Amino acid sequence: MQKEWLLLFLAGIFEVVWVSGLKHATAWWEWLITLTAIWFSFKVLIDAAKKLPIGTVYAVFTGLGTAGTVMTEILLLQEPAHPLKLAFIATLSAGVIGLKLVTKDQGEKARRKEHGVDRVVHRRSV
């Protein structure tokens, strides 16, 4: 897994932290953790977006945050796990995985170009 995808995954994890903090924080130190998670989440999101397509980055970020928040509520906060809720999370997860599989970053394009893979494809098509 490339660095940018790891950053995007990390941004999604911190999104779950700050979204949960917005709902449950009551003490000053809980708000400090929430605000720090917001800052860090968007910092690594911006770093990931420098190399990956922005549409994919945003879709994966929000998908990871949504699925993670719902699963956190079910597993840690004893929210009811409705079967349809789980089915929609599975559908969302399939979309996120699909976006990962079909998205190439700029680093990969540069490596392919450096090794002449793009030229070979171009010669075959001419």
PDB file of C-alpha atoms in Angstrom:
ATOM      1  CA  MET A   1       0.000   0.000   0.000  1.00  0.00           C
ATOM      2  CA  GLN A   2       1.349   3.375  -0.944  1.00  0.00           C
ATOM      3  CA  LYS A   3       2.016   6.177   1.514  1.00  0.00           C
ATOM      4  CA  GLU A   4      -0.874   8.321   0.270  1.00  0.00           C
ATOM      5  CA  TRP A   5      -3.399   5.531   0.818  1.00  0.00           C
ATOM      6  CA  LEU A   6      -2.064   4.990   4.324  1.00  0.00           C
ATOM      7  CA  LEU A   7      -2.465   8.713   5.022  1.00  0.00           C
ATOM      8  CA  LEU A   8      -6.020   8.587   3.699  1.00  0.00           C
ATOM      9  CA  PHE A   9      -6.808   5.571   5.912  1.00  0.00           C
ATOM     10  CA  LEU A  10      -5.314   7.432   8.894  1.00  0.00           C
ATOM     11  CA  ALA A  11      -7.450  10.503   8.081  1.00  0.00           C
ATOM     12  CA  GLY A  12     -10.534   8.263   8.127  1.00  0.00           C
ATOM     13  CA  ILE A  13      -9.600   6.822  11.529  1.00  0.00           C
ATOM     14  CA  PHE A  14      -9.146  10.297  13.006  1.00  0.00           C
ATOM     15  CA  GLU A  15     -12.433  11.367  11.438  1.00  0.00           C
ATOM     16  CA  VAL A  16     -14.143   8.656  13.501  1.00  0.00           C
ATOM     17  CA  VAL A  17     -12.415  10.023  16.633  1.00  0.00           C
ATOM     18  CA  TRP A  18     -13.469  13.635  16.098  1.00  0.00           C
ATOM     19  CA  VAL A  19     -17.019  12.827  14.970  1.00  0.00           C
ATOM     20  CA  SER A  20     -17.501  10.730  18.108  1.00  0.00           C
ATOM     21  CA  GLY A  21     -15.899  13.529  20.131  1.00  0.00           C
ATOM     22  CA  LEU A  22     -18.361  16.089  18.758  1.00  0.00           C
ATOM     23  CA  LYS A  23     -21.211  13.996  20.154  1.00  0.00           C
ATOM     24  CA  HIS A  24     -19.729  12.758  23.427  1.00  0.00           C
ATOM     25  CA  ALA A  25     -17.084  15.268  24.601  1.00  0.00           C
ATOM     26  CA  THR A  26     -17.991  17.045  27.831  1.00  0.00           C
ATOM     27  CA  ALA A  27     -14.683  17.846  29.571  1.00  0.00           C
ATOM     28  CA  TRP A  28     -12.106  20.324  28.316  1.00  0.00           C
ATOM     29  CA  TRP A  29      -9.527  17.575  27.645  1.00  0.00           C
ATOM     30  CA  GLU A  30     -12.075  15.618  25.575  1.00  0.00           C
ATOM     31  CA  TRP A  31     -12.648  18.732  23.473  1.00  0.00           C
ATOM     32  CA  LEU A  32      -8.882  19.139  23.146  1.00  0.00           C
ATOM     33  CA  ILE A  33      -8.613  15.579  21.809  1.00  0.00           C
ATOM     34  CA  THR A  34     -11.524  16.244  19.442  1.00  0.00           C
ATOM     35  CA  LEU A  35      -9.995  19.462  18.082  1.00  0.00           C
ATOM     36  CA  THR A  36      -6.592  17.805  17.709  1.00  0.00           C
ATOM     37  CA  ALA A  37      -8.205  14.916  15.827  1.00  0.00           C
ATOM     38  CA  ILE A  38      -9.965  17.404  13.498  1.00  0.00           C
ATOM     39  CA  TRP A  39      -6.689  19.193  12.765  1.00  0.00           C
ATOM     40  CA  PHE A  40      -4.713  15.972  12.235  1.00  0.00           C
ATOM     41  CA  SER A  41      -7.450  14.339  10.146  1.00  0.00           C
ATOM     42  CA  PHE A  42      -7.591  17.228   7.676  1.00  0.00           C
ATOM     43  CA  LYS A  43      -3.786  17.621   7.635  1.00  0.00           C
ATOM     44  CA  VAL A  44      -3.223  14.046   6.479  1.00  0.00           C
ATOM     45  CA  LEU A  45      -6.253  14.279   4.162  1.00  0.00           C
ATOM     46  CA  ILE A  46      -4.661  17.265   2.407  1.00  0.00           C
ATOM     47  CA  ASP A  47      -1.320  15.422   2.203  1.00  0.00           C
ATOM     48  CA  ALA A  48      -3.038  12.419   0.594  1.00  0.00           C
ATOM     49  CA  ALA A  49      -4.920  14.649  -1.853  1.00  0.00           C
ATOM     50  CA  LYS A  50      -1.646  16.024  -3.220  1.00  0.00           C
ATOM     51  CA  LYS A  51      -0.985  12.697  -4.989  1.00  0.00           C
ATOM     52  CA  LEU A  52      -4.390  11.026  -5.340  1.00  0.00           C
ATOM     53  CA  PRO A  53      -7.430  12.256  -7.324  1.00  0.00           C
ATOM     54  CA  ILE A  54      -9.483  14.584  -5.115  1.00  0.00           C
ATOM     55  CA  GLY A  55     -12.820  12.938  -5.943  1.00  0.00           C
ATOM     56  CA  THR A  56     -11.512   9.551  -4.865  1.00  0.00           C
ATOM     57  CA  VAL A  57      -9.885  11.017  -1.754  1.00  0.00           C
ATOM     58  CA  TYR A  58     -13.092  12.694  -0.622  1.00  0.00           C
ATOM     59  CA  ALA A  59     -15.272   9.648  -1.324  1.00  0.00           C
ATOM     60  CA  VAL A  60     -12.915   7.283   0.511  1.00  0.00           C
ATOM     61  CA  PHE A  61     -12.456   9.723   3.433  1.00  0.00           C
ATOM     62  CA  THR A  62     -16.174  10.178   3.992  1.00  0.00           C
ATOM     63  CA  GLY A  63     -16.857   6.484   3.421  1.00  0.00           C
ATOM     64  CA  LEU A  64     -14.268   5.397   5.962  1.00  0.00           C
ATOM     65  CA  GLY A  65     -15.516   7.994   8.432  1.00  0.00           C
ATOM     66  CA  THR A  66     -19.142   6.999   8.019  1.00  0.00           C
ATOM     67  CA  ALA A  67     -18.542   3.262   8.222  1.00  0.00           C
ATOM     68  CA  GLY A  68     -16.100   3.690  11.105  1.00  0.00           C
ATOM     69  CA  THR A  69     -18.451   5.922  13.064  1.00  0.00           C
ATOM     70  CA  VAL A  70     -21.389   3.552  12.674  1.00  0.00           C
ATOM     71  CA  MET A  71     -19.268   0.517  13.623  1.00  0.00           C
ATOM     72  CA  THR A  72     -17.833   2.397  16.619  1.00  0.00           C
ATOM     73  CA  GLU A  73     -21.340   3.241  17.826  1.00  0.00           C
ATOM     74  CA  ILE A  74     -22.413  -0.396  17.451  1.00  0.00           C
ATOM     75  CA  LEU A  75     -19.324  -1.972  19.018  1.00  0.00           C
ATOM     76  CA  LEU A  76     -18.402   0.529  21.740  1.00  0.00           C
ATOM     77  CA  LEU A  77     -21.584   2.450  22.517  1.00  0.00           C
ATOM     78  CA  GLN A  78     -24.089  -0.419  22.239  1.00  0.00           C
ATOM     79  CA  GLU A  79     -26.178   1.162  19.472  1.00  0.00           C
ATOM     80  CA  PRO A  80     -28.576  -1.353  17.891  1.00  0.00           C
ATOM     81  CA  ALA A  81     -27.140  -3.159  14.851  1.00  0.00           C
ATOM     82  CA  HIS A  82     -30.018  -3.142  12.379  1.00  0.00           C
ATOM     83  CA  PRO A  83     -29.439  -5.607   9.487  1.00  0.00           C
ATOM     84  CA  LEU A  84     -30.152  -2.924   6.875  1.00  0.00           C
ATOM     85  CA  LYS A  85     -27.625  -0.612   8.535  1.00  0.00           C
ATOM     86  CA  LEU A  86     -24.995  -3.356   8.257  1.00  0.00           C
ATOM     87  CA  ALA A  87     -25.967  -4.029   4.629  1.00  0.00           C
ATOM     88  CA  PHE A  88     -25.549  -0.360   3.733  1.00  0.00           C
ATOM     89  CA  ILE A  89     -22.165  -0.240   5.504  1.00  0.00           C
ATOM     90  CA  ALA A  90     -21.093  -3.310   3.512  1.00  0.00           C
ATOM     91  CA  THR A  91     -22.201  -1.597   0.289  1.00  0.00           C
ATOM     92  CA  LEU A  92     -20.303   1.550   1.255  1.00  0.00           C
ATOM     93  CA  SER A  93     -17.201  -0.504   2.088  1.00  0.00           C
ATOM     94  CA  ALA A  94     -17.399  -2.258  -1.289  1.00  0.00           C
ATOM     95  CA  GLY A  95     -17.481   1.159  -2.976  1.00  0.00           C
ATOM     96  CA  VAL A  96     -14.435   2.357  -1.049  1.00  0.00           C
ATOM     97  CA  ILE A  97     -12.498  -0.814  -1.904  1.00  0.00           C
ATOM     98  CA  GLY A  98     -13.567  -0.490  -5.532  1.00  0.00           C
ATOM     99  CA  LEU A  99     -12.317   3.090  -5.696  1.00  0.00           C
ATOM    100  CA  LYS A 100      -8.985   1.971  -4.250  1.00  0.00           C
ATOM    101  CA  LEU A 101      -8.662  -0.772  -6.855  1.00  0.00           C
ATOM    102  CA  VAL A 102      -9.409   1.410  -9.884  1.00  0.00           C
ATOM    103  CA  THR A 103      -7.486   4.538  -8.824  1.00  0.00           C
ATOM    104  CA  LYS A 104      -3.896   5.044  -9.858  1.00  0.00           C
ATOM    105  CA  ASP A 105      -1.864   7.752  -8.152  1.00  0.00           C
ATOM    106  CA  GLN A 106       0.509  10.139  -9.904  1.00  0.00           C
ATOM    107  CA  GLY A 107       3.539   8.292  -8.490  1.00  0.00           C
ATOM    108  CA  GLU A 108       2.436   5.092 -10.163  1.00  0.00           C
ATOM    109  CA  LYS A 109       1.885   6.928 -13.460  1.00  0.00           C
ATOM    110  CA  ALA A 110       5.395   8.401 -13.200  1.00  0.00           C
ATOM    111  CA  ARG A 111       6.909   4.961 -12.499  1.00  0.00           C
ATOM    112  CA  ARG A 112       5.037   3.443 -15.431  1.00  0.00           C
ATOM    113  CA  LYS A 113       6.224   6.237 -17.700  1.00  0.00           C
ATOM    114  CA  GLU A 114       9.800   5.929 -16.386  1.00  0.00           C
ATOM    115  CA  HIS A 115       9.873   2.217 -17.186  1.00  0.00           C
ATOM    116  CA  GLY A 116       8.385   2.794 -20.623  1.00  0.00           C
ATOM    117  CA  VAL A 117       5.172   0.899 -19.955  1.00  0.00           C
ATOM    118  CA  ASP A 118       3.067   3.714 -21.403  1.00  0.00           C
ATOM    119  CA  ARG A 119       5.227   3.816 -24.558  1.00  0.00           C
ATOM    120  CA  VAL A 120       4.817   0.070 -25.124  1.00  0.00           C
ATOM    121  CA  VAL A 121       1.062   0.386 -24.852  1.00  0.00           C
ATOM    122  CA  HIS A 122       1.156   3.380 -27.200  1.00  0.00           C
ATOM    123  CA  ARG A 123       3.248   1.512 -29.811  1.00  0.00           C
ATOM    124  CA  ARG A 124       0.911  -1.451 -29.733  1.00  0.00           C
ATOM    125  CA  SER A 125      -2.102   0.765 -30.267  1.00  0.00           C
ATOM    126  CA  VAL A 126      -0.581   2.548 -33.286  1.00  0.00           C
TER     127      VAL A 126
END
